PDB file of C-alpha atoms in Angstrom:
ATOM      1  CA  MET U   1      27.438-167.728 -93.841  1.00  0.00           C
ATOM      2  CA  VAL U   2      28.147-167.712 -97.571  1.00  0.00           C
ATOM      3  CA  GLU U   3      24.412-167.948 -98.329  1.00  0.00           C
ATOM      4  CA  LEU U   4      23.500-165.153 -95.922  1.00  0.00           C
ATOM      5  CA  SER U   5      26.310-162.953 -97.247  1.00  0.00           C
ATOM      6  CA  LYS U   6      24.890-163.164-100.759  1.00  0.00           C
ATOM      7  CA  VAL U   7      21.478-162.059 -99.493  1.00  0.00           C
ATOM      8  CA  ALA U   8      23.093-159.121 -97.695  1.00  0.00           C
ATOM      9  CA  GLY U   9      25.247-158.164-100.690  1.00  0.00           C
ATOM     10  CA  LEU U  10      28.414-158.877 -98.721  1.00  0.00           C
ATOM     11  CA  ILE U  11      31.470-161.033 -99.284  1.00  0.00           C
ATOM     12  CA  ALA U  12      31.718-163.778 -96.695  1.00  0.00           C
ATOM     13  CA  PRO U  13      34.971-163.644 -94.732  1.00  0.00           C
ATOM     14  CA  ASP U  14      37.243-166.647 -94.475  1.00  0.00           C
ATOM     15  CA  PRO U  15      36.473-167.600 -90.850  1.00  0.00           C
ATOM     16  CA  ARG U  16      39.756-169.420 -90.239  1.00  0.00           C
ATOM     17  CA  ILE U  17      42.260-166.699 -91.169  1.00  0.00           C
ATOM     18  CA  PHE U  18      43.317-165.038 -87.934  1.00  0.00           C
ATOM     19  CA  ALA U  19      46.390-165.033 -85.741  1.00  0.00           C
ATOM     20  CA  THR U  20      45.458-162.673 -82.916  1.00  0.00           C
ATOM     21  CA  PHE U  21      42.436-162.048 -80.715  1.00  0.00           C
ATOM     22  CA  ASP U  22      41.812-158.719 -82.470  1.00  0.00           C
ATOM     23  CA  GLU U  23      41.724-160.475 -85.847  1.00  0.00           C
ATOM     24  CA  PHE U  24      39.439-163.130 -84.386  1.00  0.00           C
ATOM     25  CA  GLN U  25      37.010-160.453 -83.190  1.00  0.00           C
ATOM     26  CA  ALA U  26      37.103-158.722 -86.578  1.00  0.00           C
ATOM     27  CA  ILE U  27      36.085-161.926 -88.357  1.00  0.00           C
ATOM     28  CA  TYR U  28      33.393-162.542 -85.751  1.00  0.00           C
ATOM     29  CA  ARG U  29      31.937-159.096 -86.442  1.00  0.00           C
ATOM     30  CA  ALA U  30      32.092-159.703 -90.199  1.00  0.00           C
ATOM     31  CA  ALA U  31      30.265-162.996 -89.819  1.00  0.00           C
ATOM     32  CA  LYS U  32      27.625-161.372 -87.617  1.00  0.00           C
ATOM     33  CA  ALA U  33      27.103-158.670 -90.245  1.00  0.00           C
ATOM     34  CA  CYS U  34      25.812-161.378 -92.590  1.00  0.00           C
ATOM     35  CA  VAL U  35      22.766-161.878 -90.365  1.00  0.00           C
ATOM     36  CA  THR U  36      20.527-159.147 -91.780  1.00  0.00           C
ATOM     37  CA  ARG U  37      16.998-160.581 -91.434  1.00  0.00           C
ATOM     38  CA  ARG U  38      14.932-162.028 -88.619  1.00  0.00           C
ATOM     39  CA  GLU U  39      14.674-165.337 -90.441  1.00  0.00           C
ATOM     40  CA  HIS U  40      18.473-165.465 -90.583  1.00  0.00           C
ATOM     41  CA  LEU U  41      18.685-165.324 -86.798  1.00  0.00           C
ATOM     42  CA  HIS U  42      15.995-167.977 -86.511  1.00  0.00           C
ATOM     43  CA  ARG U  43      17.943-170.242 -88.846  1.00  0.00           C
ATOM     44  CA  LEU U  44      21.206-169.566 -87.038  1.00  0.00           C
ATOM     45  CA  VAL U  45      19.806-170.529 -83.638  1.00  0.00           C
ATOM     46  CA  CYS U  46      18.106-173.638 -85.037  1.00  0.00           C
ATOM     47  CA  GLU U  47      21.321-174.797 -86.680  1.00  0.00           C
ATOM     48  CA  VAL U  48      23.335-174.188 -83.499  1.00  0.00           C
ATOM     49  CA  VAL U  49      20.979-176.574 -81.718  1.00  0.00           C
ATOM     50  CA  GLU U  50      21.008-179.043 -84.604  1.00  0.00           C
ATOM     51  CA  ASP U  51      24.812-179.133 -84.688  1.00  0.00           C
ATOM     52  CA  ALA U  52      24.964-179.517 -80.926  1.00  0.00           C
ATOM     53  CA  ALA U  53      22.520-182.426 -81.024  1.00  0.00           C
ATOM     54  CA  ALA U  54      24.647-184.150 -83.669  1.00  0.00           C
ATOM     55  CA  ASP U  55      27.570-183.966 -81.238  1.00  0.00           C
ATOM     56  CA  GLY U  56      25.594-185.617 -78.432  1.00  0.00           C
ATOM     57  CA  VAL U  57      24.723-182.445 -76.532  1.00  0.00           C
ATOM     58  CA  VAL U  58      21.651-182.545 -74.267  1.00  0.00           C
ATOM     59  CA  TRP U  59      21.664-178.904 -73.095  1.00  0.00           C
ATOM     60  CA  VAL U  60      22.875-175.889 -75.069  1.00  0.00           C
ATOM     61  CA  GLN U  61      23.050-172.360 -73.659  1.00  0.00           C
ATOM     62  CA  PRO U  62      24.681-169.887 -76.058  1.00  0.00           C
ATOM     63  CA  HIS U  63      25.917-166.435 -75.103  1.00  0.00           C
ATOM     64  CA  PHE U  64      23.615-163.864 -76.674  1.00  0.00           C
ATOM     65  CA  ASP U  65      22.903-160.124 -76.694  1.00  0.00           C
ATOM     66  CA  PRO U  66      19.433-159.182 -78.000  1.00  0.00           C
ATOM     67  CA  TYR U  67      20.528-155.547 -78.349  1.00  0.00           C
ATOM     68  CA  ALA U  68      23.056-156.616 -80.992  1.00  0.00           C
ATOM     69  CA  TYR U  69      20.275-156.859 -83.608  1.00  0.00           C
ATOM     70  CA  PRO U  70      18.475-153.476 -83.465  1.00  0.00           C
ATOM     71  CA  ASP U  71      17.091-153.861 -86.986  1.00  0.00           C
ATOM     72  CA  PHE U  72      15.078-156.886 -85.871  1.00  0.00           C
ATOM     73  CA  GLY U  73      12.908-154.937 -83.437  1.00  0.00           C
ATOM     74  CA  PRO U  74      12.949-154.199 -79.695  1.00  0.00           C
ATOM     75  CA  ALA U  75      15.243-156.325 -77.537  1.00  0.00           C
ATOM     76  CA  GLU U  76      12.255-158.166 -76.077  1.00  0.00           C
ATOM     77  CA  GLU U  77      11.185-159.288 -79.546  1.00  0.00           C
ATOM     78  CA  VAL U  78      14.713-160.339 -80.493  1.00  0.00           C
ATOM     79  CA  LEU U  79      14.996-162.359 -77.290  1.00  0.00           C
ATOM     80  CA  GLU U  80      11.678-164.077 -77.949  1.00  0.00           C
ATOM     81  CA  LEU U  81      12.778-164.808 -81.516  1.00  0.00           C
ATOM     82  CA  ALA U  82      15.965-166.512 -80.319  1.00  0.00           C
ATOM     83  CA  LEU U  83      14.183-168.444 -77.582  1.00  0.00           C
ATOM     84  CA  ALA U  84      11.395-169.601 -79.907  1.00  0.00           C
ATOM     85  CA  ALA U  85      13.942-170.875 -82.425  1.00  0.00           C
ATOM     86  CA  GLY U  86      15.930-172.639 -79.696  1.00  0.00           C
ATOM     87  CA  TYR U  87      12.854-174.284 -78.211  1.00  0.00           C
ATOM     88  CA  GLU U  88      11.593-175.323 -81.640  1.00  0.00           C
ATOM     89  CA  ALA U  89      14.880-176.933 -82.640  1.00  0.00           C
ATOM     90  CA  GLY U  90      15.375-178.365 -79.166  1.00  0.00           C
ATOM     91  CA  ALA U  91      12.023-180.134 -79.265  1.00  0.00           C
ATOM     92  CA  ARG U  92      12.853-181.513 -82.704  1.00  0.00           C
ATOM     93  CA  HIS U  93      16.272-182.847 -81.668  1.00  0.00           C
ATOM     94  CA  GLY U  94      15.757-183.675 -78.002  1.00  0.00           C
ATOM     95  CA  VAL U  95      17.983-180.883 -76.672  1.00  0.00           C
ATOM     96  CA  GLY U  96      17.276-178.481 -73.817  1.00  0.00           C
ATOM     97  CA  PHE U  97      17.826-174.813 -74.629  1.00  0.00           C
ATOM     98  CA  GLY U  98      18.450-171.605 -72.715  1.00  0.00           C
ATOM     99  CA  LEU U  99      20.464-168.409 -73.019  1.00  0.00           C
ATOM    100  CA  THR U 100      23.276-166.586 -71.275  1.00  0.00           C
ATOM    101  CA  LEU U 101      22.932-162.869 -71.890  1.00  0.00           C
ATOM    102  CA  ALA U 102      26.465-161.577 -72.298  1.00  0.00           C
ATOM    103  CA  ALA U 103      27.747-158.010 -72.105  1.00  0.00           C
ATOM    104  CA  MET U 104      30.678-156.922 -74.243  1.00  0.00           C
ATOM    105  CA  ARG U 105      33.562-155.333 -72.365  1.00  0.00           C
ATOM    106  CA  HIS U 106      34.216-152.661 -74.981  1.00  0.00           C
ATOM    107  CA  HIS U 107      30.649-151.353 -74.660  1.00  0.00           C
ATOM    108  CA  GLY U 108      31.424-150.326 -71.095  1.00  0.00           C
ATOM    109  CA  PRO U 109      29.900-150.839 -67.637  1.00  0.00           C
ATOM    110  CA  LYS U 110      26.778-148.703 -68.197  1.00  0.00           C
ATOM    111  CA  VAL U 111      25.647-150.781 -71.167  1.00  0.00           C
ATOM    112  CA  ALA U 112      26.376-153.905 -69.133  1.00  0.00           C
ATOM    113  CA  VAL U 113      24.158-152.618 -66.309  1.00  0.00           C
ATOM    114  CA  ASP U 114      21.328-152.005 -68.775  1.00  0.00           C
ATOM    115  CA  LEU U 115      21.697-155.518 -70.160  1.00  0.00           C
ATOM    116  CA  ALA U 116      21.813-156.975 -66.647  1.00  0.00           C
ATOM    117  CA  ARG U 117      18.533-155.253 -65.791  1.00  0.00           C
ATOM    118  CA  PHE U 118      17.034-156.634 -68.985  1.00  0.00           C
ATOM    119  CA  ALA U 119      18.337-160.118 -68.138  1.00  0.00           C
ATOM    120  CA  ALA U 120      16.959-159.836 -64.613  1.00  0.00           C
ATOM    121  CA  ARG U 121      13.473-159.127 -65.976  1.00  0.00           C
ATOM    122  CA  HIS U 122      13.657-162.353 -67.975  1.00  0.00           C
ATOM    123  CA  ALA U 123      15.379-164.530 -65.361  1.00  0.00           C
ATOM    124  CA  GLY U 124      13.951-168.025 -65.287  1.00  0.00           C
ATOM    125  CA  ARG U 125      12.085-167.486 -68.554  1.00  0.00           C
ATOM    126  CA  GLY U 126      14.725-168.755 -70.942  1.00  0.00           C
ATOM    127  CA  VAL U 127      17.509-166.582 -69.543  1.00  0.00           C
ATOM    128  CA  HIS U 128      19.639-168.456 -67.019  1.00  0.00           C
ATOM    129  CA  ALA U 129      22.990-166.687 -66.729  1.00  0.00           C
ATOM    130  CA  PHE U 130      24.799-163.406 -67.243  1.00  0.00           C
ATOM    131  CA  GLY U 131      28.155-163.297 -69.011  1.00  0.00           C
ATOM    132  CA  LEU U 132      30.941-160.940 -70.020  1.00  0.00           C
ATOM    133  CA  ALA U 133      32.930-161.270 -73.249  1.00  0.00           C
ATOM    134  CA  GLY U 134      35.591-159.352 -75.146  1.00  0.00           C
ATOM    135  CA  ASP U 135      39.239-158.528 -74.639  1.00  0.00           C
ATOM    136  CA  GLU U 136      39.948-158.782 -70.906  1.00  0.00           C
ATOM    137  CA  ALA U 137      43.543-157.672 -71.505  1.00  0.00           C
ATOM    138  CA  VAL U 138      42.278-154.254 -72.596  1.00  0.00           C
ATOM    139  CA  PHE U 139      39.066-153.871 -70.581  1.00  0.00           C
ATOM    140  CA  ALA U 140      39.335-154.677 -66.885  1.00  0.00           C
ATOM    141  CA  THR U 141      36.850-156.852 -65.030  1.00  0.00           C
ATOM    142  CA  GLU U 142      36.210-154.787 -61.896  1.00  0.00           C
ATOM    143  CA  PRO U 143      34.071-152.018 -63.507  1.00  0.00           C
ATOM    144  CA  PHE U 144      31.386-154.590 -64.339  1.00  0.00           C
ATOM    145  CA  ALA U 145      30.700-155.511 -60.703  1.00  0.00           C
ATOM    146  CA  ASP U 146      27.423-153.549 -60.543  1.00  0.00           C
ATOM    147  CA  ALA U 147      26.002-155.336 -63.578  1.00  0.00           C
ATOM    148  CA  PHE U 148      26.787-158.739 -62.122  1.00  0.00           C
ATOM    149  CA  ALA U 149      25.335-157.781 -58.747  1.00  0.00           C
ATOM    150  CA  ILE U 150      22.030-157.023 -60.496  1.00  0.00           C
ATOM    151  CA  ALA U 151      22.155-160.346 -62.343  1.00  0.00           C
ATOM    152  CA  ARG U 152      22.984-162.396 -59.240  1.00  0.00           C
ATOM    153  CA  GLU U 153      20.228-160.685 -57.256  1.00  0.00           C
ATOM    154  CA  ALA U 154      17.793-161.913 -59.907  1.00  0.00           C
ATOM    155  CA  GLY U 155      19.048-165.482 -59.470  1.00  0.00           C
ATOM    156  CA  LEU U 156      21.120-165.614 -62.642  1.00  0.00           C
ATOM    157  CA  THR U 157      24.385-167.554 -62.767  1.00  0.00           C
ATOM    158  CA  ALA U 158      27.452-165.320 -63.045  1.00  0.00           C
ATOM    159  CA  ALA U 159      29.446-166.762 -65.946  1.00  0.00           C
ATOM    160  CA  PRO U 160      32.009-164.291 -67.371  1.00  0.00           C
ATOM    161  CA  HIS U 161      34.909-164.935 -69.722  1.00  0.00           C
ATOM    162  CA  ALA U 162      38.242-164.601 -67.909  1.00  0.00           C
ATOM    163  CA  GLY U 163      41.701-166.098 -67.696  1.00  0.00           C
ATOM    164  CA  GLU U 164      42.246-166.389 -71.423  1.00  0.00           C
ATOM    165  CA  MET U 165      43.759-163.197 -72.838  1.00  0.00           C
ATOM    166  CA  ALA U 166      44.681-162.016 -69.330  1.00  0.00           C
ATOM    167  CA  GLY U 167      46.189-163.943 -66.447  1.00  0.00           C
ATOM    168  CA  PRO U 168      45.188-165.071 -62.956  1.00  0.00           C
ATOM    169  CA  ALA U 169      44.355-161.557 -61.748  1.00  0.00           C
ATOM    170  CA  SER U 170      41.424-161.479 -64.173  1.00  0.00           C
ATOM    171  CA  VAL U 171      40.172-164.792 -62.812  1.00  0.00           C
ATOM    172  CA  ARG U 172      40.413-163.574 -59.220  1.00  0.00           C
ATOM    173  CA  ALA U 173      38.553-160.378 -60.090  1.00  0.00           C
ATOM    174  CA  SER U 174      35.805-162.436 -61.707  1.00  0.00           C
ATOM    175  CA  VAL U 175      35.370-164.411 -58.506  1.00  0.00           C
ATOM    176  CA  TYR U 176      35.773-161.609 -55.975  1.00  0.00           C
ATOM    177  CA  ARG U 177      34.100-158.733 -57.839  1.00  0.00           C
ATOM    178  CA  LEU U 178      31.638-160.451 -60.183  1.00  0.00           C
ATOM    179  CA  GLY U 179      30.711-163.411 -57.971  1.00  0.00           C
ATOM    180  CA  ALA U 180      31.451-165.862 -60.773  1.00  0.00           C
ATOM    181  CA  SER U 181      30.462-169.455 -60.149  1.00  0.00           C
ATOM    182  CA  ARG U 182      31.320-170.511 -63.694  1.00  0.00           C
ATOM    183  CA  ILE U 183      34.082-169.004 -65.843  1.00  0.00           C
ATOM    184  CA  ALA U 184      34.491-169.325 -69.593  1.00  0.00           C
ATOM    185  CA  HIS U 185      38.115-170.383 -70.168  1.00  0.00           C
ATOM    186  CA  GLY U 186      39.910-169.518 -66.918  1.00  0.00           C
ATOM    187  CA  VAL U 187      42.834-171.756 -67.831  1.00  0.00           C
ATOM    188  CA  ARG U 188      45.502-169.189 -66.983  1.00  0.00           C
ATOM    189  CA  ALA U 189      44.546-169.594 -63.344  1.00  0.00           C
ATOM    190  CA  ILE U 190      47.088-172.411 -63.364  1.00  0.00           C
ATOM    191  CA  GLU U 191      49.841-169.757 -63.402  1.00  0.00           C
ATOM    192  CA  ASP U 192      49.109-168.839 -59.776  1.00  0.00           C
ATOM    193  CA  PRO U 193      48.613-171.400 -56.957  1.00  0.00           C
ATOM    194  CA  HIS U 194      46.562-168.942 -54.889  1.00  0.00           C
ATOM    195  CA  THR U 195      44.107-168.480 -57.751  1.00  0.00           C
ATOM    196  CA  VAL U 196      43.811-172.239 -58.158  1.00  0.00           C
ATOM    197  CA  GLU U 197      43.095-172.554 -54.444  1.00  0.00           C
ATOM    198  CA  LEU U 198      40.454-169.819 -54.708  1.00  0.00           C
ATOM    199  CA  LEU U 199      38.665-171.672 -57.512  1.00  0.00           C
ATOM    200  CA  ARG U 200      38.760-174.901 -55.533  1.00  0.00           C
ATOM    201  CA  GLU U 201      37.509-173.288 -52.314  1.00  0.00           C
ATOM    202  CA  ARG U 202      34.674-171.426 -54.053  1.00  0.00           C
ATOM    203  CA  GLN U 203      33.843-174.451 -56.264  1.00  0.00           C
ATOM    204  CA  VAL U 204      34.044-172.329 -59.411  1.00  0.00           C
ATOM    205  CA  SER U 205      33.944-174.385 -62.598  1.00  0.00           C
ATOM    206  CA  LEU U 206      35.909-173.610 -65.767  1.00  0.00           C
ATOM    207  CA  ASP U 207      34.497-174.066 -69.266  1.00  0.00           C
ATOM    208  CA  VAL U 208      37.664-175.043 -71.138  1.00  0.00           C
ATOM    209  CA  CYS U 209      38.023-174.711 -74.924  1.00  0.00           C
ATOM    210  CA  LEU U 210      41.082-176.600 -76.149  1.00  0.00           C
ATOM    211  CA  THR U 211      41.058-175.674 -79.841  1.00  0.00           C
ATOM    212  CA  SER U 212      40.420-172.017 -79.085  1.00  0.00           C
ATOM    213  CA  ASN U 213      43.309-171.887 -76.614  1.00  0.00           C
ATOM    214  CA  HIS U 214      45.615-173.385 -79.211  1.00  0.00           C
ATOM    215  CA  ALA U 215      44.448-171.223 -82.120  1.00  0.00           C
ATOM    216  CA  LEU U 216      44.821-168.003 -80.125  1.00  0.00           C
ATOM    217  CA  GLY U 217      48.240-168.948 -78.797  1.00  0.00           C
ATOM    218  CA  ILE U 218      47.291-169.494 -75.161  1.00  0.00           C
ATOM    219  CA  VAL U 219      49.029-172.856 -75.474  1.00  0.00           C
ATOM    220  CA  VAL U 220      51.611-173.706 -78.131  1.00  0.00           C
ATOM    221  CA  ASP U 221      51.169-177.483 -77.902  1.00  0.00           C
ATOM    222  CA  LEU U 222      47.881-179.104 -76.916  1.00  0.00           C
ATOM    223  CA  SER U 223      49.784-181.885 -75.159  1.00  0.00           C
ATOM    224  CA  GLU U 224      50.897-179.216 -72.683  1.00  0.00           C
ATOM    225  CA  HIS U 225      47.427-177.762 -72.097  1.00  0.00           C
ATOM    226  CA  PRO U 226      46.773-177.112 -68.376  1.00  0.00           C
ATOM    227  CA  LEU U 227      43.457-179.013 -68.343  1.00  0.00           C
ATOM    228  CA  GLN U 228      45.059-182.074 -66.759  1.00  0.00           C
ATOM    229  CA  ALA U 229      46.805-179.956 -64.114  1.00  0.00           C
ATOM    230  CA  LEU U 230      43.597-178.103 -63.289  1.00  0.00           C
ATOM    231  CA  LEU U 231      41.713-181.356 -62.817  1.00  0.00           C
ATOM    232  CA  GLU U 232      44.479-182.769 -60.647  1.00  0.00           C
ATOM    233  CA  ALA U 233      44.278-179.604 -58.536  1.00  0.00           C
ATOM    234  CA  GLY U 234      40.615-180.320 -57.860  1.00  0.00           C
ATOM    235  CA  ILE U 235      39.110-177.735 -60.212  1.00  0.00           C
ATOM    236  CA  ALA U 236      35.796-178.624 -61.832  1.00  0.00           C
ATOM    237  CA  CYS U 237      36.262-178.340 -65.612  1.00  0.00           C
ATOM    238  CA  THR U 238      34.045-178.802 -68.632  1.00  0.00           C
ATOM    239  CA  LEU U 239      34.772-178.857 -72.354  1.00  0.00           C
ATOM    240  CA  GLY U 240      33.297-176.361 -74.777  1.00  0.00           C
ATOM    241  CA  ALA U 241      33.643-175.698 -78.498  1.00  0.00           C
ATOM    242  CA  ASP U 242      33.831-171.890 -78.065  1.00  0.00           C
ATOM    243  CA  ASP U 243      33.057-170.871 -81.665  1.00  0.00           C
ATOM    244  CA  PRO U 244      32.836-173.774 -84.143  1.00  0.00           C
ATOM    245  CA  LEU U 245      32.580-171.423 -87.134  1.00  0.00           C
ATOM    246  CA  LEU U 246      35.915-169.773 -86.464  1.00  0.00           C
ATOM    247  CA  PHE U 247      37.799-172.636 -84.828  1.00  0.00           C
ATOM    248  CA  GLY U 248      36.400-175.446 -86.956  1.00  0.00           C
ATOM    249  CA  THR U 249      35.692-177.854 -84.084  1.00  0.00           C
ATOM    250  CA  GLY U 250      32.411-178.837 -82.478  1.00  0.00           C
ATOM    251  CA  LEU U 251      31.954-180.292 -79.021  1.00  0.00           C
ATOM    252  CA  LEU U 252      32.507-183.895 -80.080  1.00  0.00           C
ATOM    253  CA  GLY U 253      35.757-182.827 -81.700  1.00  0.00           C
ATOM    254  CA  GLU U 254      36.862-181.210 -78.440  1.00  0.00           C
ATOM    255  CA  TYR U 255      36.322-184.476 -76.582  1.00  0.00           C
ATOM    256  CA  GLU U 256      38.288-186.347 -79.249  1.00  0.00           C
ATOM    257  CA  ILE U 257      41.135-183.840 -78.955  1.00  0.00           C
ATOM    258  CA  ALA U 258      41.072-184.187 -75.171  1.00  0.00           C
ATOM    259  CA  ARG U 259      41.548-187.931 -75.575  1.00  0.00           C
ATOM    260  CA  THR U 260      44.115-187.962 -78.383  1.00  0.00           C
ATOM    261  CA  ALA U 261      46.144-184.773 -77.848  1.00  0.00           C
ATOM    262  CA  VAL U 262      45.771-184.151 -74.121  1.00  0.00           C
ATOM    263  CA  GLY U 263      45.829-187.857 -73.232  1.00  0.00           C
ATOM    264  CA  MET U 264      42.703-188.044 -71.099  1.00  0.00           C
ATOM    265  CA  THR U 265      41.124-191.359 -70.123  1.00  0.00           C
ATOM    266  CA  ASP U 266      37.477-192.118 -70.627  1.00  0.00           C
ATOM    267  CA  GLN U 267      36.941-191.939 -66.877  1.00  0.00           C
ATOM    268  CA  GLN U 268      38.247-188.372 -67.009  1.00  0.00           C
ATOM    269  CA  LEU U 269      36.151-187.529 -70.051  1.00  0.00           C
ATOM    270  CA  ALA U 270      33.047-188.945 -68.383  1.00  0.00           C
ATOM    271  CA  GLY U 271      33.863-186.869 -65.318  1.00  0.00           C
ATOM    272  CA  ILE U 272      34.118-183.746 -67.455  1.00  0.00           C
ATOM    273  CA  ALA U 273      30.824-184.572 -69.157  1.00  0.00           C
ATOM    274  CA  ARG U 274      29.200-185.067 -65.759  1.00  0.00           C
ATOM    275  CA  THR U 275      30.585-181.739 -64.538  1.00  0.00           C
ATOM    276  CA  SER U 276      29.365-180.009 -67.681  1.00  0.00           C
ATOM    277  CA  ILE U 277      25.772-180.939 -66.937  1.00  0.00           C
ATOM    278  CA  THR U 278      25.786-180.724 -63.135  1.00  0.00           C
ATOM    279  CA  THR U 279      27.277-177.204 -63.203  1.00  0.00           C
ATOM    280  CA  SER U 280      24.946-176.075 -65.983  1.00  0.00           C
ATOM    281  CA  ASP U 281      21.651-174.250 -65.680  1.00  0.00           C
ATOM    282  CA  ALA U 282      19.694-177.192 -67.111  1.00  0.00           C
ATOM    283  CA  PRO U 283      16.515-178.414 -65.377  1.00  0.00           C
ATOM    284  CA  ARG U 284      17.007-180.994 -62.644  1.00  0.00           C
ATOM    285  CA  ASP U 285      15.265-183.814 -64.507  1.00  0.00           C
ATOM    286  CA  LEU U 286      17.466-183.256 -67.548  1.00  0.00           C
ATOM    287  CA  ILE U 287      20.579-183.286 -65.339  1.00  0.00           C
ATOM    288  CA  ALA U 288      19.500-186.518 -63.661  1.00  0.00           C
ATOM    289  CA  ASP U 289      18.845-188.248 -66.986  1.00  0.00           C
ATOM    290  CA  ALA U 290      22.102-187.052 -68.531  1.00  0.00           C
ATOM    291  CA  THR U 291      24.287-188.137 -65.603  1.00  0.00           C
ATOM    292  CA  GLN U 292      22.644-191.548 -65.613  1.00  0.00           C
ATOM    293  CA  ARG U 293      23.410-191.946 -69.314  1.00  0.00           C
ATOM    294  CA  ILE U 294      27.041-190.930 -68.725  1.00  0.00           C
ATOM    295  CA  ASP U 295      27.373-193.615 -66.061  1.00  0.00           C
ATOM    296  CA  GLN U 296      25.781-196.159 -68.384  1.00  0.00           C
ATOM    297  CA  TRP U 297      28.268-195.297 -71.129  1.00  0.00           C
ATOM    298  CA  LEU U 298      31.160-196.066 -68.813  1.00  0.00           C
ATOM    299  CA  THR U 299      29.754-199.354 -67.530  1.00  0.00           C
ATOM    300  CA  ASN U 300      27.971-200.635 -70.638  1.00  0.00           C
ATOM    301  CA  PRO U 301      28.999-198.684 -73.747  1.00  0.00           C
ATOM    302  CA  PRO U 302      27.103-199.120 -77.026  1.00  0.00           C
ATOM    303  CA  THR U 303      28.637-201.462 -79.579  1.00  0.00           C
ATOM    304  CA  GLY U 304      31.448-199.785 -81.462  1.00  0.00           C
ATOM    305  CA  SER U 305      32.052-197.062 -78.902  1.00  0.00           C
ATOM    306  CA  ALA U 306      33.751-198.867 -76.050  1.00  0.00           C
ATOM    307  CA  PRO U 307      35.518-196.502 -73.678  1.00  0.00           C
ATOM    308  CA  HIS U 308      39.323-196.393 -73.677  1.00  0.00           C
ATOM    309  CA  ARG U 309      40.346-197.228 -70.096  1.00  0.00           C
TER     310      ARG U 309
END
């Protein structure tokens, strides 16, 4: 980011100085403003894959909006640029790559519908899911139902953010109105037993981000994070790094925090890893290979990395 800022004639923001979600979003926008050339985006995507591979990831599927880079050409070209970079880096590091096209709440439902139609045209060709990001406490979920209906009709996974800055009602709306089968965060569902039961009945998985929840004040103490309670309630959960630039933790770090701060056993961590791949949009052969390797780690771990039972 510092290097790209110099090229753009900007001053790189300190990515770790924020206390609220609004401040977090402001830094995110400042960091994005540093990406001013097509080659910058190519490098960014390649390094996302490279970092993920270093953490043991086998499938990476970032949230992305090709309309967010109008200076780089038409959205189709920007999408192809991101996919080409992801495939190139994935082949180099042995990582599968795809994209979730994500609408921003503050852009409104009409823009989300346009993006959903774009995503639908590219479904199965590098685009696997449709998401929704931004401040759910300010922008309600229900108005985006039409966009998600278009995406689901095209066979895309419905994977919005919910249950982070707003409570269980946002999670329920994501399930009932958006048809979500996977929710980014969703941890505040634990505040309402009926919402927990809904997630269990519909088999909706939650992509949990421990460090993010702590940094943004969703939980005060990681030892009290609801991940354990959600798992005990029968909710399928995964671990995600959310935004390593701003939160300072990659995926491997999230697993280490889950073990040391949340107190999870290796059987639980292996279960989360298995859920993360079986609920993903990865190809079937990749899923089969990854789950087999997870089982092997539990039964016959490599020297120096014996599971903690």
